[in-house]
Coordinates of C-alpha atoms (C1' of nucleotides) in Angstrom, one line a residue:
Chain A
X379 CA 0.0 0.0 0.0
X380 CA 2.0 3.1 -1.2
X381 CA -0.2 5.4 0.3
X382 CA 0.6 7.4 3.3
X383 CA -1.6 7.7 6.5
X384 CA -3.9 10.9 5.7
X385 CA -5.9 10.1 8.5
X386 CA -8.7 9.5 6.5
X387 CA -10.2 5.8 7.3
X388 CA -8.2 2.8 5.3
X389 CA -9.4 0.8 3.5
X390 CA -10.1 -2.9 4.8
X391 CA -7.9 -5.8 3.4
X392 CA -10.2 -8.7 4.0
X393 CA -13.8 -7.3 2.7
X394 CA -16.8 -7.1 5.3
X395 CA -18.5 -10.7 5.8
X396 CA -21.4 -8.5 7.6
X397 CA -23.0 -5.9 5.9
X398 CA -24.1 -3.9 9.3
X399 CA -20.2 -4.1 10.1
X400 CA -19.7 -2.2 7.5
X401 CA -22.3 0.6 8.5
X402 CA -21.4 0.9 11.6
X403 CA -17.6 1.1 10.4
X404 CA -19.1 4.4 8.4
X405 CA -20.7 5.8 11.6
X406 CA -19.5 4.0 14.6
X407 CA -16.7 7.4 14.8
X408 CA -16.6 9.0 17.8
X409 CA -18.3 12.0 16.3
X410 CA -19.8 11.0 12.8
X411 CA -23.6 10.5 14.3
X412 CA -23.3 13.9 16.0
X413 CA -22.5 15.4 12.7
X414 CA -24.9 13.8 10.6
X415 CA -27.4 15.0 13.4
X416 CA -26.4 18.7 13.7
X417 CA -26.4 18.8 9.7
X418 CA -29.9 16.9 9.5
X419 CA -31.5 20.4 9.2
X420 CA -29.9 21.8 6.3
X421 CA -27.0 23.1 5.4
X422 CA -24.8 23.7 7.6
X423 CA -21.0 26.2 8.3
X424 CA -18.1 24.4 9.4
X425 CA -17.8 26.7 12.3
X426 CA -21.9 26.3 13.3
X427 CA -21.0 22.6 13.7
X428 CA -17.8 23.1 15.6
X429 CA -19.9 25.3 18.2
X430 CA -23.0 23.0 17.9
X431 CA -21.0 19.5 18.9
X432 CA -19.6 19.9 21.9
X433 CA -15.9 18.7 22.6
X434 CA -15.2 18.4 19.3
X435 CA -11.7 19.6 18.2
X436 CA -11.4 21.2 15.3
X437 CA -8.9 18.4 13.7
X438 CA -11.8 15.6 14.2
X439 CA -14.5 17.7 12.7
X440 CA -12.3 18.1 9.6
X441 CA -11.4 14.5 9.5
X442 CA -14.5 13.0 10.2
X443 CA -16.4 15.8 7.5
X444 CA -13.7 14.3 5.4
X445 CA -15.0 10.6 5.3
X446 CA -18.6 11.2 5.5
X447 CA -17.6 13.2 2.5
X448 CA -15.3 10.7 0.7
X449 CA -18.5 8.2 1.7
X450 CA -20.8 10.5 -0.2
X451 CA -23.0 10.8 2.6
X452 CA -21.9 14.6 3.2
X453 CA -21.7 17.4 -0.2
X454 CA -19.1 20.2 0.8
X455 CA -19.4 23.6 -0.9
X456 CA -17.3 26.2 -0.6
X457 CA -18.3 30.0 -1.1
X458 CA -15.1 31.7 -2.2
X459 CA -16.3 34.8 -0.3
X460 CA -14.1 36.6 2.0
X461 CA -14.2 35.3 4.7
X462 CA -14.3 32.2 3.0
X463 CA -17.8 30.3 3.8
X464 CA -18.1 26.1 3.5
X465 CA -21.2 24.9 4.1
X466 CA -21.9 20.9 4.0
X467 CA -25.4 19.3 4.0
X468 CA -26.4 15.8 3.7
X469 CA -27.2 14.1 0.6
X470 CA -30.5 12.0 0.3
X471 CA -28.4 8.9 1.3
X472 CA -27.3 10.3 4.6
X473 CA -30.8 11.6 5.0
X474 CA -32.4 8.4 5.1
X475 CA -29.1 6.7 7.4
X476 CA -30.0 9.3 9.6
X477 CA -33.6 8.5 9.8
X478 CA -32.6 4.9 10.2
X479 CA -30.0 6.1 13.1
X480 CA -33.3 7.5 14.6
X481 CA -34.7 4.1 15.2
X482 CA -31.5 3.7 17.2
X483 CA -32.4 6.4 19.6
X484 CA -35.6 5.4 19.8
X485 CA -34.4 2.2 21.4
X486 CA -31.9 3.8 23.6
X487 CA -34.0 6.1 24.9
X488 CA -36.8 3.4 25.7
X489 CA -34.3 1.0 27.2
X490 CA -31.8 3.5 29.0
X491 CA -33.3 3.0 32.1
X492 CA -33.1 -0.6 31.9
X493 CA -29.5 -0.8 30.5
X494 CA -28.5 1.4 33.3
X495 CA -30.0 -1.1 35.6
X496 CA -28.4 -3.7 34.6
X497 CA -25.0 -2.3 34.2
X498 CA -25.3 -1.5 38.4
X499 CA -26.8 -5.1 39.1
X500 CA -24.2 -6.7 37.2
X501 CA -21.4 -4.5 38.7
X502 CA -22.3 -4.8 42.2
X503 CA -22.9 -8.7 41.7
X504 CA -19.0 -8.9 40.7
X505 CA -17.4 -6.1 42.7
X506 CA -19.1 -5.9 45.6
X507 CA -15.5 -5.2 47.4
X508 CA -15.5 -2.1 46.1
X509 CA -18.9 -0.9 47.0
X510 CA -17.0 -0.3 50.6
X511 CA -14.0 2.0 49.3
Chain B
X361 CA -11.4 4.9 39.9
X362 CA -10.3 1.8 41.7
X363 CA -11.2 -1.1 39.7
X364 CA -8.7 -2.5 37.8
X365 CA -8.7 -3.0 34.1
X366 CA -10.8 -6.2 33.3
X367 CA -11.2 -6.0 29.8
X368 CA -15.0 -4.7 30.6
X369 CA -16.0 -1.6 29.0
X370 CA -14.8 1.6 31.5
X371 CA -17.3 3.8 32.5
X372 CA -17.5 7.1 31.2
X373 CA -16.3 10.0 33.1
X374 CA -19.0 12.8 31.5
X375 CA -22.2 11.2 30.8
X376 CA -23.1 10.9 27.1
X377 CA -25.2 14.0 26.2
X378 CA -26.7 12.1 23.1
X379 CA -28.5 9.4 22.7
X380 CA -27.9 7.6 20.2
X381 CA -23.9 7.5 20.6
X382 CA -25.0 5.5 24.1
X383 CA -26.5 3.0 21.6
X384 CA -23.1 2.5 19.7
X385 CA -21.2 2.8 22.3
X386 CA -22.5 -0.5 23.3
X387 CA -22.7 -1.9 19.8
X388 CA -19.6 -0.3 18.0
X389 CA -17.4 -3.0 19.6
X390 CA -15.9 -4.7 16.5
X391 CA -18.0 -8.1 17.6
X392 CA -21.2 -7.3 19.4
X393 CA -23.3 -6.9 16.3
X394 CA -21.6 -10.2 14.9
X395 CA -22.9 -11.9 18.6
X396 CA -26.3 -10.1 18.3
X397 CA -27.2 -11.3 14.9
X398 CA -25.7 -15.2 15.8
X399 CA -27.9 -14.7 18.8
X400 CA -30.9 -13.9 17.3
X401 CA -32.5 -17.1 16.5
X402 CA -32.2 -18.6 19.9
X403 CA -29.9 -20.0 22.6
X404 CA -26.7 -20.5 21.4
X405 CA -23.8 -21.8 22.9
X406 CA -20.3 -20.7 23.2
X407 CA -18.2 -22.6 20.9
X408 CA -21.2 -22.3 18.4
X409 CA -20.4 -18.2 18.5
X410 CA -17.0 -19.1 18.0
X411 CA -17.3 -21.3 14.8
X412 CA -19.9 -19.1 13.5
X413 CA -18.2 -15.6 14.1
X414 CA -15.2 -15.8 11.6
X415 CA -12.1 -14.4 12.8
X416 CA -13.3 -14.0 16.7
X417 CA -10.5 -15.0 19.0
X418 CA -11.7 -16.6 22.3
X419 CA -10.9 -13.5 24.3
X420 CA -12.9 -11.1 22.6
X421 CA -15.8 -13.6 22.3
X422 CA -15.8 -13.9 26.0
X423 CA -14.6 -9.9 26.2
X424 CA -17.9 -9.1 24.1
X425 CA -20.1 -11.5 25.8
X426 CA -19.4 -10.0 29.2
X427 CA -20.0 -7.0 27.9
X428 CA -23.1 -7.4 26.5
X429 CA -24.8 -9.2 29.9
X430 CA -23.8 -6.3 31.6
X431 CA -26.1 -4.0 29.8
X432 CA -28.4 -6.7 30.4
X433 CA -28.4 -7.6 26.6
X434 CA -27.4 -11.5 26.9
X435 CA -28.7 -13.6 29.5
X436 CA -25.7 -16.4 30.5
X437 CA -27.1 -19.7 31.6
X438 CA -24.5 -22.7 32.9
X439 CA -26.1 -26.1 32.7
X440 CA -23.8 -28.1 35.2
X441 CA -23.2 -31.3 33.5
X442 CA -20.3 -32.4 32.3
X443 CA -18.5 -30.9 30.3
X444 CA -20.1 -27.8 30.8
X445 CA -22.3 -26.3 28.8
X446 CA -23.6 -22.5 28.3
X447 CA -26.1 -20.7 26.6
X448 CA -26.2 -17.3 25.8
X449 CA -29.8 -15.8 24.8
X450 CA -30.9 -12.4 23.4
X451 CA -32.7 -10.5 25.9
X452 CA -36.0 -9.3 24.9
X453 CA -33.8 -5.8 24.6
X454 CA -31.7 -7.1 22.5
X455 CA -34.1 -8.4 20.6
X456 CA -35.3 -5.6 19.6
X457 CA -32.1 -3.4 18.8
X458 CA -31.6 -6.4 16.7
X459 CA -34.8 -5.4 14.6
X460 CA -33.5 -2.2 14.6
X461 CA -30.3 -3.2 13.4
X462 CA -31.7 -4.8 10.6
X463 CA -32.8 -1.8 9.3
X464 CA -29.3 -0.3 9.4
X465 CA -28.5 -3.1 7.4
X466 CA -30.8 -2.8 4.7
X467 CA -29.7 0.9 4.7
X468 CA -26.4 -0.8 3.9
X469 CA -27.3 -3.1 1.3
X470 CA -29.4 -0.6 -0.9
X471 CA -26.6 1.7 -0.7
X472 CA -23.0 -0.2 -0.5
X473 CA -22.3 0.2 -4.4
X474 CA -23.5 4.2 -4.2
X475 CA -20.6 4.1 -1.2
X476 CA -18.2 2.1 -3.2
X477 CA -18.4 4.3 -6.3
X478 CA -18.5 7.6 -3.9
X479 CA -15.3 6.6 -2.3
X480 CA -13.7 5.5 -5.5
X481 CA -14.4 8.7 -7.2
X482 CA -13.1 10.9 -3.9
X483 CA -10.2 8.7 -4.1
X484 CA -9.3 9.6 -7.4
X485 CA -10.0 12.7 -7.2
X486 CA -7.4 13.0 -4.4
X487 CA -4.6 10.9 -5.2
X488 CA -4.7 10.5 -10.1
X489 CA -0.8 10.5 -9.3
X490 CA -1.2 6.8 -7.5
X491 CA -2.5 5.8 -10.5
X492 CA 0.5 5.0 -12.6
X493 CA 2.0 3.1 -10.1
Chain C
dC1087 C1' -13.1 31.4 8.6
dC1088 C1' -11.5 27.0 7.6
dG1089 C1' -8.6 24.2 7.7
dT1090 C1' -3.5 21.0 7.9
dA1091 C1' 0.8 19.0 10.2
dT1092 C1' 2.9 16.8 14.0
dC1093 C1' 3.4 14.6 18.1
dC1094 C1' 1.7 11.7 21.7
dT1095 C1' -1.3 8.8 24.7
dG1096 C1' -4.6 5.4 26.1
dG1097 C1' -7.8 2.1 24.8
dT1098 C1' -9.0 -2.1 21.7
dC1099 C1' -7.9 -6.0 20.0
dG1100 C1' -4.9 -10.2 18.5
dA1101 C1' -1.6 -13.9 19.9
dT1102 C1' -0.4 -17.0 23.0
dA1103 C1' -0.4 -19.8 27.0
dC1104 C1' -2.7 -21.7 30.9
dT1105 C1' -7.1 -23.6 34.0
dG1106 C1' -11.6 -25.8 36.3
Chain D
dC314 C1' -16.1 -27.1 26.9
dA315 C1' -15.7 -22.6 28.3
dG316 C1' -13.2 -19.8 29.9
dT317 C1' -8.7 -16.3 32.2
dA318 C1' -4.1 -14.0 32.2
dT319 C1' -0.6 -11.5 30.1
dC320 C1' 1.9 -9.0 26.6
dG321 C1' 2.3 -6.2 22.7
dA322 C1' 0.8 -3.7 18.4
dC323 C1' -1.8 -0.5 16.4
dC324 C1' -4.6 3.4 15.6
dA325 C1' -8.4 6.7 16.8
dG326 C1' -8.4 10.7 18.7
dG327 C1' -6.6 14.8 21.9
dA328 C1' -3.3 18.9 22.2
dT329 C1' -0.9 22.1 20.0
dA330 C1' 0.9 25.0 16.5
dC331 C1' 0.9 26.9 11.9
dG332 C1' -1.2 28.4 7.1
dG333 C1' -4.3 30.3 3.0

DNA sequence: CCGTATCCTGGTCGATACTG
DNA sequence: CAGTATCGACCAGGATACGG
């Protein structure tokens, strides 16, 4: 592979067996859902998005833009105004992952409670040590 | 923090502020959608996981099956004969982030050739000099 | 305003060897 | 059969500084 590491995602040597591995690949970046999200409404400035997603350095939101872009689930379009002006929007694709990716918080907002549960039940079953620290 | 590195996913220090990244978070794991979708048909035993998940070293299989009890997503049941025997099962949860799942997966199939040909054409776009190689 | 380049750290996973 | 323990590699992502 003579190609340098741009930071951009590489590509895989053994193809995916499992189609949803290969989704979640796409999206399971720390900050690709957030952006697909934030940009659901419309177009949207590079800066809006680095204000809107919190934590998010600036080097990640460039990077991750970068794939959703290569991906074709993000179109980038620069204004050469001065200041210059890039705004990127989702393309029908992305729109319906993200509606998809709304089923997903669906669940997790149903279940949260119970996961949350769990998590304590199971920890304090295994550690219960720790519970006098 | 003073439990020691088990292998079991760390809690997180700032509590997720979106939803749906708490939902990948638990599924992003390169083999807990792999487990899910093996799971999904009924009990299943270890070292059926194991031959059925291609690539899956015994670690991660038992990393990844932890993991997912915790959240209360697998039950773990140990029939005592000899040898042993143990049956993992989707809880009714899981069963339905599995439905959900499957629609990210059709997102993926209707749409893995659009992807392909995205990232071929970004790719060339970038790097014609790689071509005559 | 919108990036890129570099350096560095910690978490994830694979390989391997050992156990009830 | 169904795990655990240990070590090491690799890379995603954070911090920081610079550029058009």
């Amino acid at each position: 592979m003579s190609q340098r590491n741009t930071g951009v995602t590489p590509q895989v040597v053994n193809a995916h067996a499992c189609p949803v591995r290969e989704v979640l690949d796409r999206v399971a970046g720390k900050w690709s859902v957030q952006i697909l999200v934030a940009a659901a409404q419309g177009p949207i400035r590079f800066t809006e998005l680095e204000r809107g997603i919190e934590g998010i350095s600036r080097r990640m939101l460039t990077l991750t833009l970068r794939n959703l872009e290569r991906d074709g689930l993000v179109t980038r379009t620069v204004y050469p105004t001065v200041p210059p002006r890039v705004e990127y929007e989702l393309t029908p694709v992305a729109q319906e992952l993200h509606e998809t990716l709304q089923r997903l918080t669906d669940w997790a907002e149903r279940n949260r409670v119970y996961i949350a549960e769990a998590r304590a039940a199971y920890d304090v079953e295994r550690q219960p040590e720790l519970l006098d620290a």
